[in-house]
Coordinates of C-alpha atoms and ligand atoms in Angstrom, one line a residue:
X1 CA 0.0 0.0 0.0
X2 CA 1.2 3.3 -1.2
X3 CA 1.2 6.2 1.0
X4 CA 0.8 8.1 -2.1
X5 CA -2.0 6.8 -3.0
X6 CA -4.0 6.7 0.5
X7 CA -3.2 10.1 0.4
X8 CA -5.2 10.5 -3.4
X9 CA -8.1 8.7 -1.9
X10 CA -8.3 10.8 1.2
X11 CA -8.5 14.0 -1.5
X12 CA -11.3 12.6 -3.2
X13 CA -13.3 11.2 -0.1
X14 CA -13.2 15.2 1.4
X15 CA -17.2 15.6 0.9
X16 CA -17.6 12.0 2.2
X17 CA -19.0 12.9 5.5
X18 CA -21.3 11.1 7.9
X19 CA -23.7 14.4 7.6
X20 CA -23.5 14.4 3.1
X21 CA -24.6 10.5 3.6
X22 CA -27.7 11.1 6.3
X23 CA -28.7 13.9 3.8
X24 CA -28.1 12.3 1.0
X25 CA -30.4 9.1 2.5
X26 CA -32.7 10.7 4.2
X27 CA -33.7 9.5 8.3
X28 CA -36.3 6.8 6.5
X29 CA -33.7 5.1 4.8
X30 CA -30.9 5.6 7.7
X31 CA -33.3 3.5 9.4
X32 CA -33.9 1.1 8.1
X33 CA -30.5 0.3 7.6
X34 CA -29.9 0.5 11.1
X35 CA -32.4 -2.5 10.8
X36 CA -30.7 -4.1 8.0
X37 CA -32.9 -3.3 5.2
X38 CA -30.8 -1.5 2.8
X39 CA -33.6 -1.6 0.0
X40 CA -35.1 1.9 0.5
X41 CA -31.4 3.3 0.7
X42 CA -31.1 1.4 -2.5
X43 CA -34.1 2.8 -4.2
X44 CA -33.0 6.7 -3.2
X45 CA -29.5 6.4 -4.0
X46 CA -30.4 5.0 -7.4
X47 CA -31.5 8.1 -8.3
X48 CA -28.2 9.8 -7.6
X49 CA -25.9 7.7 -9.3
X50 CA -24.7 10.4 -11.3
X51 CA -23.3 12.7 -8.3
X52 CA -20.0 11.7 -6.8
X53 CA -21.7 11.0 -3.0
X54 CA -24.1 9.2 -4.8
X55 CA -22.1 6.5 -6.4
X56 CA -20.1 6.4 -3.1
X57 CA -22.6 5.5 -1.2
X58 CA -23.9 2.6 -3.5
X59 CA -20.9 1.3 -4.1
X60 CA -18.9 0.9 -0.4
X61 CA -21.9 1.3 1.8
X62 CA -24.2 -0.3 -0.1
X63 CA -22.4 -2.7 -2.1
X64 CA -24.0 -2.3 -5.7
X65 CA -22.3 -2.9 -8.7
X66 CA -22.2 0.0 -11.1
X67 CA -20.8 1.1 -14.3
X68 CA -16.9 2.3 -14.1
X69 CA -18.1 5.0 -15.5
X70 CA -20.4 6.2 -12.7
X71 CA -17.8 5.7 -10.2
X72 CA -15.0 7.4 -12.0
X73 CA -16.0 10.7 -11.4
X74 CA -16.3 10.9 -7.2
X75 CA -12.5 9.5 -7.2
X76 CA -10.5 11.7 -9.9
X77 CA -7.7 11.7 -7.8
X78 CA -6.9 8.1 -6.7
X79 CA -8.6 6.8 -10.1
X80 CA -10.7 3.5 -10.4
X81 CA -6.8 1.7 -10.9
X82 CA -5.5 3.2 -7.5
X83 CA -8.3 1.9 -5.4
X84 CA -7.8 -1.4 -7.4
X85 CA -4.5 -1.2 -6.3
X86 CA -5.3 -0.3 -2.6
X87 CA -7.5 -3.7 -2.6
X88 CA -11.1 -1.5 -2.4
X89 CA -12.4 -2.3 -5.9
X90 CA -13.1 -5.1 -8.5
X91 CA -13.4 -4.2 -11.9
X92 CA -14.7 -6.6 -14.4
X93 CA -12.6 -4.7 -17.5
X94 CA -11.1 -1.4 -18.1
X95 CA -14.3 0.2 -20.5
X96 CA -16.1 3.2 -19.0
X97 CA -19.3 0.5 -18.6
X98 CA -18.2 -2.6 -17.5
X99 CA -19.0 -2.9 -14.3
X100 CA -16.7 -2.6 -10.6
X101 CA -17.7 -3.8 -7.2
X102 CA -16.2 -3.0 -3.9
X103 CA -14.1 -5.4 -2.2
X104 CA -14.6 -3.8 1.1
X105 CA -17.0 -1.3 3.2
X106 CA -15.8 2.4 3.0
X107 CA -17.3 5.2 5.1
X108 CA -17.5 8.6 7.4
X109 CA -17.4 7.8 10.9
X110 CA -17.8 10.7 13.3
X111 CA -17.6 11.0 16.9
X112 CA -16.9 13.4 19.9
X113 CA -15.3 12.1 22.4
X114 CA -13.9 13.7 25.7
X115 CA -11.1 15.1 23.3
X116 CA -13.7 16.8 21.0
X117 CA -15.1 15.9 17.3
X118 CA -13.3 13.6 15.0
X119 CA -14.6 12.8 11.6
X120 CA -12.7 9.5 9.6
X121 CA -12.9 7.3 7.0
X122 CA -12.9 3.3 7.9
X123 CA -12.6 0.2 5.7
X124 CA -14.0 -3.0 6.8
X125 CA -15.5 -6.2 5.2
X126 CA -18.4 -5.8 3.4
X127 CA -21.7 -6.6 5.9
X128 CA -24.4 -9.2 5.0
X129 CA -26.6 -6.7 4.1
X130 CA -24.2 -5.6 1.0
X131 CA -23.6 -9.0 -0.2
X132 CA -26.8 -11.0 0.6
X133 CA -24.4 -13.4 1.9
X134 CA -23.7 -14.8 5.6
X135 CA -20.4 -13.6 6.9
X136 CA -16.7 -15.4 6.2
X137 CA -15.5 -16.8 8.8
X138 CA -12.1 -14.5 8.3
X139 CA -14.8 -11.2 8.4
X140 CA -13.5 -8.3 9.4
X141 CA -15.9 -6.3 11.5
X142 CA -16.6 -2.9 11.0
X143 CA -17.7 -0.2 14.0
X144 CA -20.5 -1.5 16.0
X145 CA -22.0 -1.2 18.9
X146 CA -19.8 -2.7 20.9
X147 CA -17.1 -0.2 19.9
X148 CA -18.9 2.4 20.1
X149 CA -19.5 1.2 23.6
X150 CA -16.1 0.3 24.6
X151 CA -14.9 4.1 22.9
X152 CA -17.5 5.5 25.3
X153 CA -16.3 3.9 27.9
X154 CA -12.2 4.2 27.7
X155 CA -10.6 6.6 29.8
X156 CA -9.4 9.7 27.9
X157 CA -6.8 11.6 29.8
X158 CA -3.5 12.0 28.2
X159 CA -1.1 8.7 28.4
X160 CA 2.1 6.7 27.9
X161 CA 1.5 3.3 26.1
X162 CA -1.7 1.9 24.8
X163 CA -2.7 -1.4 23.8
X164 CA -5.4 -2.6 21.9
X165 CA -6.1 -6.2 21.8
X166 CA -8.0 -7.9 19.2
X167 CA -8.2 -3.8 17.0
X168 CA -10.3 -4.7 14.1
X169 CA -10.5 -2.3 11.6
X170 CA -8.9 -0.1 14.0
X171 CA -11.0 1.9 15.4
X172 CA -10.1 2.0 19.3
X173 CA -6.5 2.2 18.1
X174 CA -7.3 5.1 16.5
X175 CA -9.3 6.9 19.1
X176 CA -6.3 6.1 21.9
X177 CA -4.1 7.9 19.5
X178 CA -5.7 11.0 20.5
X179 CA -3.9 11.2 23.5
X180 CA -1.8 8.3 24.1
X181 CA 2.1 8.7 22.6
X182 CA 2.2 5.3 21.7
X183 CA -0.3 2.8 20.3
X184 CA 0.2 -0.9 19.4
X185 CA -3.1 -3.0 18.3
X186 CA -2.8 -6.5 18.0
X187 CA -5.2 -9.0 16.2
X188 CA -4.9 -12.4 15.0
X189 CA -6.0 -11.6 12.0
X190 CA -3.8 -10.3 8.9
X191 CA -6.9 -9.2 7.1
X192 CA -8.0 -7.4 9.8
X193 CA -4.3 -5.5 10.7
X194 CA -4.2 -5.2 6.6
X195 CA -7.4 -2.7 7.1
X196 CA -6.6 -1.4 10.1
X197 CA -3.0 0.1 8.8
X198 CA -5.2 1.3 5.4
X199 CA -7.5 3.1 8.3
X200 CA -4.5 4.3 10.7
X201 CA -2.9 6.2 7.4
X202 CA -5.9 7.2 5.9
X203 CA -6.6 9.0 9.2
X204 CA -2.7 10.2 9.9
X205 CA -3.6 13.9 9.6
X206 CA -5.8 13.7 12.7
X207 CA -3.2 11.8 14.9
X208 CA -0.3 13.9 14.4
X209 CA 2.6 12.8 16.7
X210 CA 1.4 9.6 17.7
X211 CA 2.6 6.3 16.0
X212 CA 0.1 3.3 16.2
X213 CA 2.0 0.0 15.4
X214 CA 0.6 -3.1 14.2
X215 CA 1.5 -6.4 15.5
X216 CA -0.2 -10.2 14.4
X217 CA -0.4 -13.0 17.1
X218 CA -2.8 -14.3 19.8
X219 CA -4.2 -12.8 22.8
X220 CA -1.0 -11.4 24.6
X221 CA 2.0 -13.3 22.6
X222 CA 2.9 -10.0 20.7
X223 CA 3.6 -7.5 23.6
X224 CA 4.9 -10.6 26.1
X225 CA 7.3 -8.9 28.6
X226 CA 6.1 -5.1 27.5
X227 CA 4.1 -2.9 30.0
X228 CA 1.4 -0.3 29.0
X229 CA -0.4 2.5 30.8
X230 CA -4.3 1.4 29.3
X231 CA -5.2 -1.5 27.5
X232 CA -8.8 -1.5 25.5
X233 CA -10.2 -4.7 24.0
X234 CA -13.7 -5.4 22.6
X235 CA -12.4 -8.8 22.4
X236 CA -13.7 -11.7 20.6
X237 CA -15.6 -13.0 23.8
X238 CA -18.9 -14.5 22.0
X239 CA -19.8 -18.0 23.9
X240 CA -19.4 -20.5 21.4
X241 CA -20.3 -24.2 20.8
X242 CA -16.7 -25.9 20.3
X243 CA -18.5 -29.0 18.4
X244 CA -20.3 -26.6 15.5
X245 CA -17.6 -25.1 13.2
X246 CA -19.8 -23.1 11.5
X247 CA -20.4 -21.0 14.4
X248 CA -17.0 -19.8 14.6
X249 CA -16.3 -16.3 13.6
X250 CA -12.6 -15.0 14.1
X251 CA -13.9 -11.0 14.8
X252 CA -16.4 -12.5 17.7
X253 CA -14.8 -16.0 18.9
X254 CA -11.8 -16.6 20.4
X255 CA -12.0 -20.4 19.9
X256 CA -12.2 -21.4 23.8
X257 CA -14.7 -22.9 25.7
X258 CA -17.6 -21.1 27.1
X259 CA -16.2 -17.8 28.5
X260 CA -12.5 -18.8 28.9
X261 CA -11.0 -16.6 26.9
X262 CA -12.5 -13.5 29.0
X263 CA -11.5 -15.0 32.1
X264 CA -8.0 -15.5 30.3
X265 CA -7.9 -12.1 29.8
X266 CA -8.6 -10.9 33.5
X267 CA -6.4 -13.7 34.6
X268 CA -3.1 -12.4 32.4
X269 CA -3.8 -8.9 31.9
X270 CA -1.5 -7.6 34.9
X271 CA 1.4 -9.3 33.6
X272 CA 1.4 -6.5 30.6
X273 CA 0.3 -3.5 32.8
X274 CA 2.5 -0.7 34.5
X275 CA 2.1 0.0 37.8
X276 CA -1.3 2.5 38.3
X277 CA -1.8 0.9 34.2
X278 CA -5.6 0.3 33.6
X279 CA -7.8 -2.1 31.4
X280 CA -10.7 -2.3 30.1
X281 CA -12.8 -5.3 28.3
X282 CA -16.0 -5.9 27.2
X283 CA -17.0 -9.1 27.5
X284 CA -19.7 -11.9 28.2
X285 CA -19.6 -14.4 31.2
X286 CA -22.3 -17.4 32.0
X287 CA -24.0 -17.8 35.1
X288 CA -23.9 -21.0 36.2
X289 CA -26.3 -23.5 38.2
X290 CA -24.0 -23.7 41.4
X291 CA -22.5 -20.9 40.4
X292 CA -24.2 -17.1 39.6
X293 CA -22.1 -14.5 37.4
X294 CA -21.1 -12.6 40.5
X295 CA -19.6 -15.9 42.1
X296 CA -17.6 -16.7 38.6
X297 CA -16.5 -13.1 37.7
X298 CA -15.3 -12.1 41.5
X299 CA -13.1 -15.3 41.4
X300 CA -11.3 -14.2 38.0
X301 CA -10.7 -10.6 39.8
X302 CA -9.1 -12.7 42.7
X303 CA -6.8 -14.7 40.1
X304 CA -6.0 -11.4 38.6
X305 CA -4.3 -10.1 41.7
X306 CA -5.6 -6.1 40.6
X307 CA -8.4 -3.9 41.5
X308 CA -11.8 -4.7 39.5
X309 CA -14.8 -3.3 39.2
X310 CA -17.7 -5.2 36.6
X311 CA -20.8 -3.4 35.5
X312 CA -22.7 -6.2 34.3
X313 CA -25.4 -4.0 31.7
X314 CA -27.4 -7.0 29.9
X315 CA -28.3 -10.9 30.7
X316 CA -29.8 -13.1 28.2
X317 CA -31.0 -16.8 28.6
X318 CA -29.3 -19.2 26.5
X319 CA -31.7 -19.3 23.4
X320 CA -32.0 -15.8 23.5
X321 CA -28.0 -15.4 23.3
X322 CA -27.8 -17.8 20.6
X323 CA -30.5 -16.3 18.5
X324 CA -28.7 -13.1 18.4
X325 CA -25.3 -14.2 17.5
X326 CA -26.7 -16.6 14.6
X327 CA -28.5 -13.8 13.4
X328 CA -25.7 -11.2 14.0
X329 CA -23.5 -13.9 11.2
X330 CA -27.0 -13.6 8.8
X331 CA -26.9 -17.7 9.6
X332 CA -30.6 -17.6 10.6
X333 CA -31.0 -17.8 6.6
X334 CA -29.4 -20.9 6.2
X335 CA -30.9 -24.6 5.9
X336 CA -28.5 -25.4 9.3
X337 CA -30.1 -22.8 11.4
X338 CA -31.8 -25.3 13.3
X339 CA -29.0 -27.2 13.7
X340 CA -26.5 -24.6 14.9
X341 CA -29.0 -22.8 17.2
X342 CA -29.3 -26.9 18.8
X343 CA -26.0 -26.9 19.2
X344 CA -25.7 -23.6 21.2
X345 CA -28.4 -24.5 23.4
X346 CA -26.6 -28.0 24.0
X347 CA -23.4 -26.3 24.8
X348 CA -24.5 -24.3 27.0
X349 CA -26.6 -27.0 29.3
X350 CA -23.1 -28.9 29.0
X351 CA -21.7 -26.6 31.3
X352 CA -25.1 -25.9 33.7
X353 CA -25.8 -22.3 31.9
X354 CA -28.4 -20.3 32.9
X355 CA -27.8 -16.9 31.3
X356 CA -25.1 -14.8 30.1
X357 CA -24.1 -11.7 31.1
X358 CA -22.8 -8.9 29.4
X359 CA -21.2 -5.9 30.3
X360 CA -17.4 -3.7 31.1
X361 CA -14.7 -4.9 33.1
X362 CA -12.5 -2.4 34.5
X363 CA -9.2 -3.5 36.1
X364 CA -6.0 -1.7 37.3
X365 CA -3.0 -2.5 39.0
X366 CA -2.0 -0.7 41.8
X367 CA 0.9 1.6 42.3
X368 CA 2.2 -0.2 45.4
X369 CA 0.9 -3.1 47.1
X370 CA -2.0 -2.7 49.4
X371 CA -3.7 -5.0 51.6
X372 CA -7.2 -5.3 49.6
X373 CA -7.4 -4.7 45.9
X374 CA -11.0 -2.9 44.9
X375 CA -14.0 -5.0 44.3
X376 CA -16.9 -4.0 43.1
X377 CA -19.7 -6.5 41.2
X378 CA -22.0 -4.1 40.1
X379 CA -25.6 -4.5 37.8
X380 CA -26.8 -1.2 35.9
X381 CA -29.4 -3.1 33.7
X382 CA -31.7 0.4 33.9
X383 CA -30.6 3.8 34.3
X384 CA -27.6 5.4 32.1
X385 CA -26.2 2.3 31.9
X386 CA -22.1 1.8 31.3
X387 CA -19.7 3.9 33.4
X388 CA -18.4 6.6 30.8
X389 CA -14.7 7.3 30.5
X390 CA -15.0 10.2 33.3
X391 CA -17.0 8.2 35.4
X392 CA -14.5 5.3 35.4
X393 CA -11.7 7.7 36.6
X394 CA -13.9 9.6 39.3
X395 CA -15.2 6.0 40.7
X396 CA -11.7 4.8 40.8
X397 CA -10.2 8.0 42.3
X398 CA -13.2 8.2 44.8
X399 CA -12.5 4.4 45.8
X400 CA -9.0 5.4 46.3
X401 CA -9.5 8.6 48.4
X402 CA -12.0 6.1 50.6
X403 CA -9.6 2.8 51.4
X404 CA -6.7 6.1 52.1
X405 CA -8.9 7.4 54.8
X406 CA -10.2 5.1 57.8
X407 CA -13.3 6.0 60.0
X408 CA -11.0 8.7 61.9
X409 CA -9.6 10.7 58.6
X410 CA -13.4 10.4 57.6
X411 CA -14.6 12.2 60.6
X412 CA -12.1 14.6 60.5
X413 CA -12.3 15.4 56.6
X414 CA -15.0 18.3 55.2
X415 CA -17.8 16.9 52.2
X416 CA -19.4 18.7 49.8
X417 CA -22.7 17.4 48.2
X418 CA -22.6 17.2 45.0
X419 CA -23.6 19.5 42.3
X420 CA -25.9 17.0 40.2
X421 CA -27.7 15.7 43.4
X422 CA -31.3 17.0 44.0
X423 CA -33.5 15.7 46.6
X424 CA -37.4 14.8 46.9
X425 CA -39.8 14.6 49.4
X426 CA -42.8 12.8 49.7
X427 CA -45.8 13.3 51.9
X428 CA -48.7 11.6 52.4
X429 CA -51.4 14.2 52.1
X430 CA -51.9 16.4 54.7
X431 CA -48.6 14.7 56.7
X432 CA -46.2 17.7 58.2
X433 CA -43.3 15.3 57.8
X434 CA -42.3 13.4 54.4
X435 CA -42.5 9.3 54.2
X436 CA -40.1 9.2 51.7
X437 CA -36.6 11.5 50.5
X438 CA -35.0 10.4 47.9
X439 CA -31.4 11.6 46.8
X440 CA -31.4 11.8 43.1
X441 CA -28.1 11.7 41.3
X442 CA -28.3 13.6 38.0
X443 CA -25.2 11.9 36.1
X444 CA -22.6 9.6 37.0
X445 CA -25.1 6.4 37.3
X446 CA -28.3 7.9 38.1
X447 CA -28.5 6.6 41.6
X448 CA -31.5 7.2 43.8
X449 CA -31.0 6.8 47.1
X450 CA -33.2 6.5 49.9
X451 CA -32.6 8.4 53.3
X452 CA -33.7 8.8 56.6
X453 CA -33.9 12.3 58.5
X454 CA -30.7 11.7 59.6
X455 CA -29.5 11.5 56.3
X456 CA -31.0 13.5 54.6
X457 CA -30.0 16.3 57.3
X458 CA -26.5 15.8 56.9
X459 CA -26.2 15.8 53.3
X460 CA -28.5 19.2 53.2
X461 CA -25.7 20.4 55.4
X462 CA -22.7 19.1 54.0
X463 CA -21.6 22.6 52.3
X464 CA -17.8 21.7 52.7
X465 CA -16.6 23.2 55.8
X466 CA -17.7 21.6 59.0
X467 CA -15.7 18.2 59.7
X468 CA -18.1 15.3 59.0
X469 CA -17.8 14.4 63.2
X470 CA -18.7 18.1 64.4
X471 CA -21.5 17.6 61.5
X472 CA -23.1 14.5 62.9
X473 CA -22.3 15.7 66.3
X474 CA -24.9 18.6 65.9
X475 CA -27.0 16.8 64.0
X476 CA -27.6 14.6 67.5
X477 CA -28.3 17.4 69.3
X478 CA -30.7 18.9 67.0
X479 CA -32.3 15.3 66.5
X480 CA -32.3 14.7 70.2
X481 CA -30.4 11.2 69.9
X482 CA -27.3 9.6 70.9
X483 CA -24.1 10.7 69.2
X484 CA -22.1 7.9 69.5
X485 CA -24.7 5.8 67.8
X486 CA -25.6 8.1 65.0
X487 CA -22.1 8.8 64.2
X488 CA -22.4 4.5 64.0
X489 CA -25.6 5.0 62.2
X490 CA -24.0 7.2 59.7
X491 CA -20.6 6.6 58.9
X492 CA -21.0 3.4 56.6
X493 CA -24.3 5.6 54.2
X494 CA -21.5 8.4 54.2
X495 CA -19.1 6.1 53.0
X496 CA -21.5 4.8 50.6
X497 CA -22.8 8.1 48.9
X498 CA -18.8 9.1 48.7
X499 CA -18.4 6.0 46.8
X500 CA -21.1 6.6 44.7
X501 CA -20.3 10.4 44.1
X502 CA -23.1 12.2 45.9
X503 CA -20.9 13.8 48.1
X504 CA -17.8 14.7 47.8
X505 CA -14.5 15.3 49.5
X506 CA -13.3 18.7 50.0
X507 CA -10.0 18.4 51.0
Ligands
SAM601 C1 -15.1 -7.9 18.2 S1 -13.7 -7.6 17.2 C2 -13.2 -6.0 17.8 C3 -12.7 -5.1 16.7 C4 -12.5 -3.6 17.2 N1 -11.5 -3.6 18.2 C5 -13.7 -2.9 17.6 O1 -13.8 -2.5 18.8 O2 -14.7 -2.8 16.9 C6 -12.5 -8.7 17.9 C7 -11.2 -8.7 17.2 O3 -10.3 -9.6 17.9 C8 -9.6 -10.4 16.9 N2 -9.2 -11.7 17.5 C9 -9.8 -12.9 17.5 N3 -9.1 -13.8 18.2 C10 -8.0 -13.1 18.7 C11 -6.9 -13.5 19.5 N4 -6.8 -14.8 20.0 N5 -6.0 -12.6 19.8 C12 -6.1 -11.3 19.4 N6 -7.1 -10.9 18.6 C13 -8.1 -11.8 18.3 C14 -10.5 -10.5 15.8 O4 -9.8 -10.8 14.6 C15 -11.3 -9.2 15.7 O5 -10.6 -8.3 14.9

């Protein structure tokens, strides 16, 4: 691959932008994409095959053969022979109407992420819904919504050395280089790393400084013995069935049993992090009869010897899991669906299954040794749902700030509620005094928590300068009650709503 001639097709792919193509398709068409009906974005863009976006559009989103010479005229730069040559287009001959074809997916992405906007271009294999076909097994996904999820979620805060395992098309590589100095993304996959390097150049302009490297090989094998300051991986952690080959997809199965190669991953992971280095998966687990999700998952966070914290966000029963990844391959239109969808179910009830659970893992190894690592098991399966980047480093630094200070530094330290919190109170009609306050949390995870009079006093008068003690102290007083026992009382909810990000520390 020619820089030269990445930099020809980034020229002619300039009006190429995620807004021209929702304008261009209109939000009736968008949709039903998003639903994987690409026939009324067929039936629009066939009557712009004459405009450059046009034939764009039907040829590398949509997938349509067209006549060279309807093509030839939205690439003047890079030329019908230059994306030949860059592996993005058959063409059946070299006249103006003989017809080309795109060998892979081509479009805008655009995002804003805590660094601001980006717009790119990414390649990718051609989805199902462009060829009519199910998937190879060698597919190379493009972004979904499990990238888009994991993006969300990474921490952005200008770092050292990241790694992303299992990169794809490149995507997370690409988004770390926005404020990491160093990026290496691994995959198995040539194909895939082939793309990804087309993506990482085509995109150079918008990563100035920062060098993403490439690197083929399994799980950890290609950065053995190498440290990093953040590690992202939307790995290939589908639950399988070992016995059905035709289940196996290299961008969504790892080729283990059941969840092993997540647990692998939490297992191993410190061996390639610095010290304070953090990582964070997406992943599935199962729940087991004997054995729930909360059991498994907490054991792998003991193996790994780090702090963890898992938001589990989604849990499926077994035929509901393997309905949407034989769909997700386009398999539910083959003769064998019955077959394979058997075989998951049978896998699963090998092993005692009883759901599986989906959701971020978030683990970090810690500067110096400490007596106990963080642990937190966590379900958010309402509400905002996965911890954002910003919420993952506030959590972490607000579990820190709490296992630094004991029940003395507590009393002595000044909280501040916070500024997203709002409170409600309920009466019961014609009551003087409420039956229920609630302490709503407007970001972070939307937590509602319940308090007593106590409570809710305390927070109400936690401005930031009396010392928590003296606070609770004349809270007693006021309330008429023992102040030994509601400093008791009161600690471990303090604790809990500092935890949680309600209040805050001031000092
Ligand atoms: C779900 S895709 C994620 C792609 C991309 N990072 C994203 O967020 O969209 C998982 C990727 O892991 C790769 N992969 C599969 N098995 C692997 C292994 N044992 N070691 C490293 N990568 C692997 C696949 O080829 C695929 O590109």
């Amino acid at each position: 691959m020619t820089s030269e001639l990445v930099s020809k097709l980034r020229a002619d792919l300039t009006g190429f932008t995620v807004d021209a193509v929702n304008d261009l398709l209109g939000p009736m068409a968008q949709a039903a994409l998003g639903r994987e009906q690409s026939l009324p974005a067929r039936l629009v863009v066939r009557e712009h095959l004459n405009e450059p976006l046009g034939a764009l559009i039907a040829v590398f989103l949509l997938g349509l053969e067209v006549p060279a010479e309807q093509l030839a005229p939205a690439v003047p730069t890079v030329g019908l022979a230059g994306l030949a040559e860059l592996g993005l287009l058959t063409q059946a001959g070299h006249d103006s109407g003989d017809p080309v074809r795109a060998r892979v997916d081509l479009r805008p992405y655009a995002t804003v992420d805590a660094l601001g906007p980006a717009d790119w271009w990414l390649t990718s294999d051609l989805s199902e819904v462009a060829t009519g076909r199910p998937l190879a097994e060698d597919h190379v996904l493009g972004v979904g919504g499990a990238s888009l999820t994991l993006a969300r979620c990474t921490i952005r805060r200008p770092t050292g050395r990241v790694l992303d395992l299992g990169t794809g098309c490149g995507i997370q590589a690409l988004h770390a280089a926005r404020h990491a100095q160093h990026v290496v993304a691994t995959d198995i996959s040539a194909r895939a790393l082939t793309l990804a390097e087309l993506n990482w150049q085509l995109n150079a302009s918008t990563i100035a400084g920062t060098t993403i490297e490439g690197r083929r090989g399994s799980l950890l094998d290609p950065v053995a013995g190498e440290f990093f300051d953040l590690v992202v991986s939307n790995p290939p952690f589908v639950i399988t069935p070992r016995n059905a080959p035709s289940a196996a997809f290299e961008y969504r199965d790892g080729g283990m049993v059941g969840d092993d190669l997540v647990r692998q991953l939490v297992e191993s992971i410190g061996s390639v992090l610095a010290p304070g280095g953090i990582a964070q998966f997406l992943g599935n687990w199962e729940g087991r009869k004997g054995e729930g999700w909360t059991d498994r998952i907490s054991s792998w966070l003991d193996a790994s010897g780090l702090d963890g914290w898992v938001v589990q966000r989604e849990w499926q029963d077994p035929a509901e899991y393997a309905e949407i990844w034989i769909r997700d391959s386009g398999q539910h239109l083959g003769k064998d669906a019955d077959d394979l969808y058997a075989a998951w179910l049978a896998d699963f009830a090998s092993r005692g299954v009883e759901g599986v659970g989906f959701g971020l893992i978030t683990l970090r190894r810690p500067v110096s040794e400490k007596a106990a690592p963080l642990r937190v098991v966590e379900e958010r399966r309402t509400g905002p749902g996965l911890p954002w980047g910003d919420e993952v480093i506030a959590t972490l630094e607000r579990q820190d700030w709490l296992a630094a200070n004991d029940d003395e530094a507590l009393l002595a330290a000044t909280l501040q509620v916070a500024a997203d919190v709002t409170e409600e109170r309920h009466h019961l009609p014609g009551a003087e005094d409420p039956s229920v306050i609630l302490l709503r949390q407007g970001g972070g995870a939307g937590r509602v928590v319940q308090a007593n009079t106590a409570l809710a006093g305390f927070v109400g008068a936690s401005s930031g300068d009396i010392p928590v003690g003296r606070l609770i102290a004349a809270l007693a007083s006021l309330l008429e009650v023992d102040g030994q026992a509601l400093r008791a009382e009161l600690l471990s909810d303090v604790r809990n709503l500092v935890r949680d990000g309600l209040l805050e520390p001031r000092n």
